[in-house]
Amino acid sequence: MVVISQVLLCCDPAFFGVELKSMRRLATTLLISAGILAGCSAPAPKATAGAEALGTRLTTMDDLVDWIRDNAGDCADVSRRDPAELRTFVGPDIAARFQPHVSEWATCRVSPEFPVVGLFLFTGDEQRRFQESWHSAMTAGRIADGPAFAFGNGFAISAGFLGVGELGLYYFRCGSLDPRVHQVPADVAGCVFANPEHGHH
């Protein structure tokens, strides 16, 4: 009788209906799970050229100040500066290259060795435009070399030695360069971001 009851149960249309619904629910769950995994398992490829390859982009002055504090140990006495003050801080020639492209700048005290460090932010596509402007000025003979500033993704600091030697930032250079120096292709052809201290920290 037990065998007959099991056979009758398996042949019952209601039994098949329940099983079919369960299988459909399982299949739907598996498809959704597979879709979620596929969407999460493929991170965007890391940039290998341009400012985007220099690390995380910093977009606010507060972020930049915090980053300097975290990596240099301090960034005290932060002073937000007026654009007109840039000429006095870096000289008229350098200011003419930076001012059209810098959205905001400030200064802070990092250490006795670096009592006044300029912090500069680029927004949108202005960092690339700055590179183009500097390269054009060098090509025309108005500037002889790259800026002494150190560059990251979306920002620059005036103390090049601090930035390159201690913070892992990069100089912006155009023309020939020692191939032994660590380089990242810049956003402008013929120029690179260079860190001669790379691997020596």
Coordinates of C-alpha atoms in Angstrom, one line a residue:
M1 CA 0.0 0.0 0.0
V2 CA 2.9 2.4 0.7
V3 CA 4.3 1.8 -2.7
I4 CA 0.9 2.4 -4.4
S5 CA 0.5 5.6 -2.4
Q6 CA 3.9 6.9 -3.4
V7 CA 3.1 6.1 -7.1
L8 CA -0.2 7.9 -6.9
L9 CA 1.5 10.9 -5.2
C10 CA 4.1 11.1 -8.0
C11 CA 1.4 10.9 -10.6
D12 CA -0.8 13.6 -9.0
P13 CA -0.9 16.7 -11.2
A14 CA -0.8 18.9 -8.1
F15 CA 2.4 17.3 -7.0
F16 CA 4.0 18.2 -10.4
G17 CA 2.7 21.8 -10.1
V18 CA 4.3 22.3 -6.8
E19 CA 7.6 20.8 -8.0
L20 CA 7.6 22.9 -11.1
K21 CA 7.0 26.2 -9.2
S22 CA 9.8 25.3 -6.8
M23 CA 12.2 24.7 -9.8
R24 CA 11.2 28.0 -11.4
R25 CA 11.9 29.9 -8.2
L26 CA 15.3 28.2 -7.8
A27 CA 16.2 29.0 -11.4
T28 CA 15.2 32.6 -11.0
T29 CA 17.2 32.9 -7.8
L30 CA 20.3 31.5 -9.5
L31 CA 20.0 33.9 -12.4
I32 CA 19.7 36.9 -10.2
S33 CA 22.7 35.8 -8.1
A34 CA 24.7 35.2 -11.2
G35 CA 23.8 38.7 -12.5
I36 CA 24.8 40.3 -9.2
L37 CA 28.2 38.5 -9.1
A38 CA 28.9 39.4 -12.7
G39 CA 28.2 43.1 -12.0
C40 CA 30.5 43.1 -8.9
S41 CA 33.4 41.0 -10.1
A42 CA 34.8 43.2 -12.9
P43 CA 36.3 46.4 -11.4
A44 CA 37.3 49.2 -13.8
P45 CA 40.8 48.8 -15.1
K46 CA 43.4 51.1 -13.5
A47 CA 44.7 53.9 -15.7
T48 CA 48.3 53.6 -16.9
A49 CA 48.8 57.0 -18.4
G50 CA 47.8 60.6 -17.6
A51 CA 47.0 62.2 -14.3
E52 CA 44.4 59.5 -13.7
A53 CA 47.4 57.1 -13.3
L54 CA 48.8 59.1 -10.4
G55 CA 46.4 57.7 -7.8
T56 CA 43.1 58.7 -6.3
R57 CA 41.7 62.0 -7.6
L58 CA 41.4 64.7 -4.9
T59 CA 38.6 67.1 -5.6
T60 CA 38.3 69.4 -2.6
M61 CA 40.8 71.5 -0.6
D62 CA 39.7 69.7 2.6
D63 CA 40.6 66.3 0.9
L64 CA 44.0 67.6 -0.1
V65 CA 44.8 69.0 3.3
D66 CA 43.7 65.8 4.9
W67 CA 45.9 63.8 2.4
I68 CA 48.9 66.0 3.2
R69 CA 48.4 65.5 6.9
D70 CA 48.0 61.7 6.5
N71 CA 51.2 61.4 4.4
A72 CA 53.5 64.2 5.5
G73 CA 52.5 64.3 9.2
D74 CA 51.0 67.8 9.3
C75 CA 49.4 70.6 7.3
A76 CA 48.9 73.3 9.9
D77 CA 47.8 76.9 9.7
V78 CA 45.8 76.3 6.5
S79 CA 45.2 79.6 4.7
R80 CA 42.8 79.8 1.7
R81 CA 44.4 82.2 -0.8
D82 CA 43.0 84.7 -3.3
P83 CA 43.9 84.0 -7.0
A84 CA 45.6 87.4 -7.2
E85 CA 48.1 86.4 -4.5
L86 CA 49.5 83.7 -6.8
R87 CA 51.7 86.1 -8.6
T88 CA 53.4 87.1 -5.4
F89 CA 53.7 83.5 -4.2
V90 CA 55.3 81.9 -7.3
G91 CA 56.2 84.9 -9.5
P92 CA 54.4 86.3 -12.6
D93 CA 55.7 83.8 -15.2
I94 CA 54.7 80.7 -13.2
A95 CA 51.5 82.3 -12.1
A96 CA 50.6 83.0 -15.7
R97 CA 50.8 79.3 -16.5
F98 CA 48.9 78.1 -13.4
Q99 CA 46.3 80.8 -12.7
P100 CA 43.9 80.0 -15.7
H101 CA 43.7 76.3 -14.7
V102 CA 43.7 76.3 -10.9
S103 CA 40.3 76.4 -9.3
E104 CA 41.5 77.0 -5.7
W105 CA 44.7 77.3 -3.8
A106 CA 45.8 77.5 -0.2
T107 CA 49.0 77.3 1.9
C108 CA 49.9 75.3 5.0
R109 CA 52.8 74.6 7.2
V110 CA 54.1 71.0 6.9
S111 CA 57.3 71.2 8.9
P112 CA 60.2 73.6 9.9
E113 CA 61.8 72.5 6.6
F114 CA 58.6 73.3 4.6
P115 CA 57.0 76.2 6.5
V116 CA 54.8 77.5 3.6
V117 CA 53.6 74.9 1.0
G118 CA 51.2 75.9 -1.7
L119 CA 48.3 73.5 -2.4
F120 CA 46.6 73.7 -5.8
L121 CA 43.4 72.1 -7.2
F122 CA 42.5 71.4 -10.8
T123 CA 38.8 70.8 -11.6
G124 CA 37.3 69.1 -14.7
D125 CA 39.8 68.9 -17.6
E126 CA 42.0 71.8 -16.3
Q127 CA 45.0 69.6 -15.3
R128 CA 45.3 68.4 -18.9
R129 CA 44.9 72.0 -20.2
F130 CA 47.6 73.1 -17.8
Q131 CA 49.9 70.5 -19.3
E132 CA 49.1 71.7 -22.8
S133 CA 49.8 75.3 -21.9
W134 CA 53.1 74.4 -20.2
H135 CA 54.2 72.3 -23.2
S136 CA 53.3 75.0 -25.6
A137 CA 55.3 77.6 -23.6
M138 CA 58.4 75.3 -23.6
T139 CA 58.0 74.7 -27.4
A140 CA 57.9 78.4 -28.0
G141 CA 60.9 79.0 -25.8
R142 CA 59.1 81.0 -23.1
I143 CA 59.9 78.5 -20.5
A144 CA 63.1 76.4 -20.3
D145 CA 62.0 73.5 -18.1
G146 CA 59.2 71.8 -16.2
P147 CA 57.7 73.3 -13.1
A148 CA 59.3 72.7 -9.7
F149 CA 55.9 71.6 -8.4
A150 CA 54.9 68.0 -7.6
F151 CA 51.7 66.6 -9.1
G152 CA 49.1 64.1 -8.1
N153 CA 45.7 63.3 -9.7
G154 CA 43.8 66.6 -9.6
F155 CA 46.2 68.6 -7.6
A156 CA 49.8 70.0 -7.2
I157 CA 51.9 71.2 -4.4
S158 CA 54.6 73.9 -4.6
A159 CA 57.3 72.0 -2.6
G160 CA 58.4 69.6 -5.4
F161 CA 61.1 67.9 -3.3
L162 CA 58.6 67.2 -0.5
G163 CA 56.0 65.9 -2.9
V164 CA 58.4 63.7 -5.0
G165 CA 60.8 62.7 -2.3
E166 CA 58.4 62.0 0.6
L167 CA 54.8 61.8 -0.8
G168 CA 55.2 59.8 -4.0
L169 CA 54.1 62.6 -6.3
Y170 CA 55.5 63.4 -9.7
Y171 CA 57.3 66.2 -11.6
F172 CA 55.8 67.2 -14.9
R173 CA 58.6 67.0 -17.6
C174 CA 58.7 67.4 -21.4
G175 CA 61.4 66.4 -23.8
S176 CA 64.2 63.9 -23.2
L177 CA 64.5 62.3 -19.8
D178 CA 66.8 59.7 -18.3
P179 CA 65.0 56.4 -19.1
R180 CA 66.1 55.0 -15.7
V181 CA 63.8 57.5 -14.0
H182 CA 60.3 56.1 -13.2
Q183 CA 57.9 57.7 -15.6
V184 CA 54.1 57.8 -16.4
P185 CA 53.0 59.1 -19.8
A186 CA 51.4 62.5 -19.3
D187 CA 48.1 63.6 -20.9
V188 CA 50.1 65.5 -23.5
A189 CA 52.3 63.8 -26.1
G190 CA 56.0 64.3 -25.5
C191 CA 55.6 64.9 -21.8
V192 CA 55.7 62.6 -18.7
F193 CA 55.1 62.5 -15.0
A194 CA 58.5 61.6 -13.5
N195 CA 59.6 60.5 -10.0
P196 CA 63.3 60.0 -9.7
E197 CA 62.9 58.9 -6.1
H198 CA 60.5 56.0 -7.0
G199 CA 61.6 52.8 -5.2
H200 CA 64.0 54.7 -2.9
H201 CA 61.4 55.7 -0.2

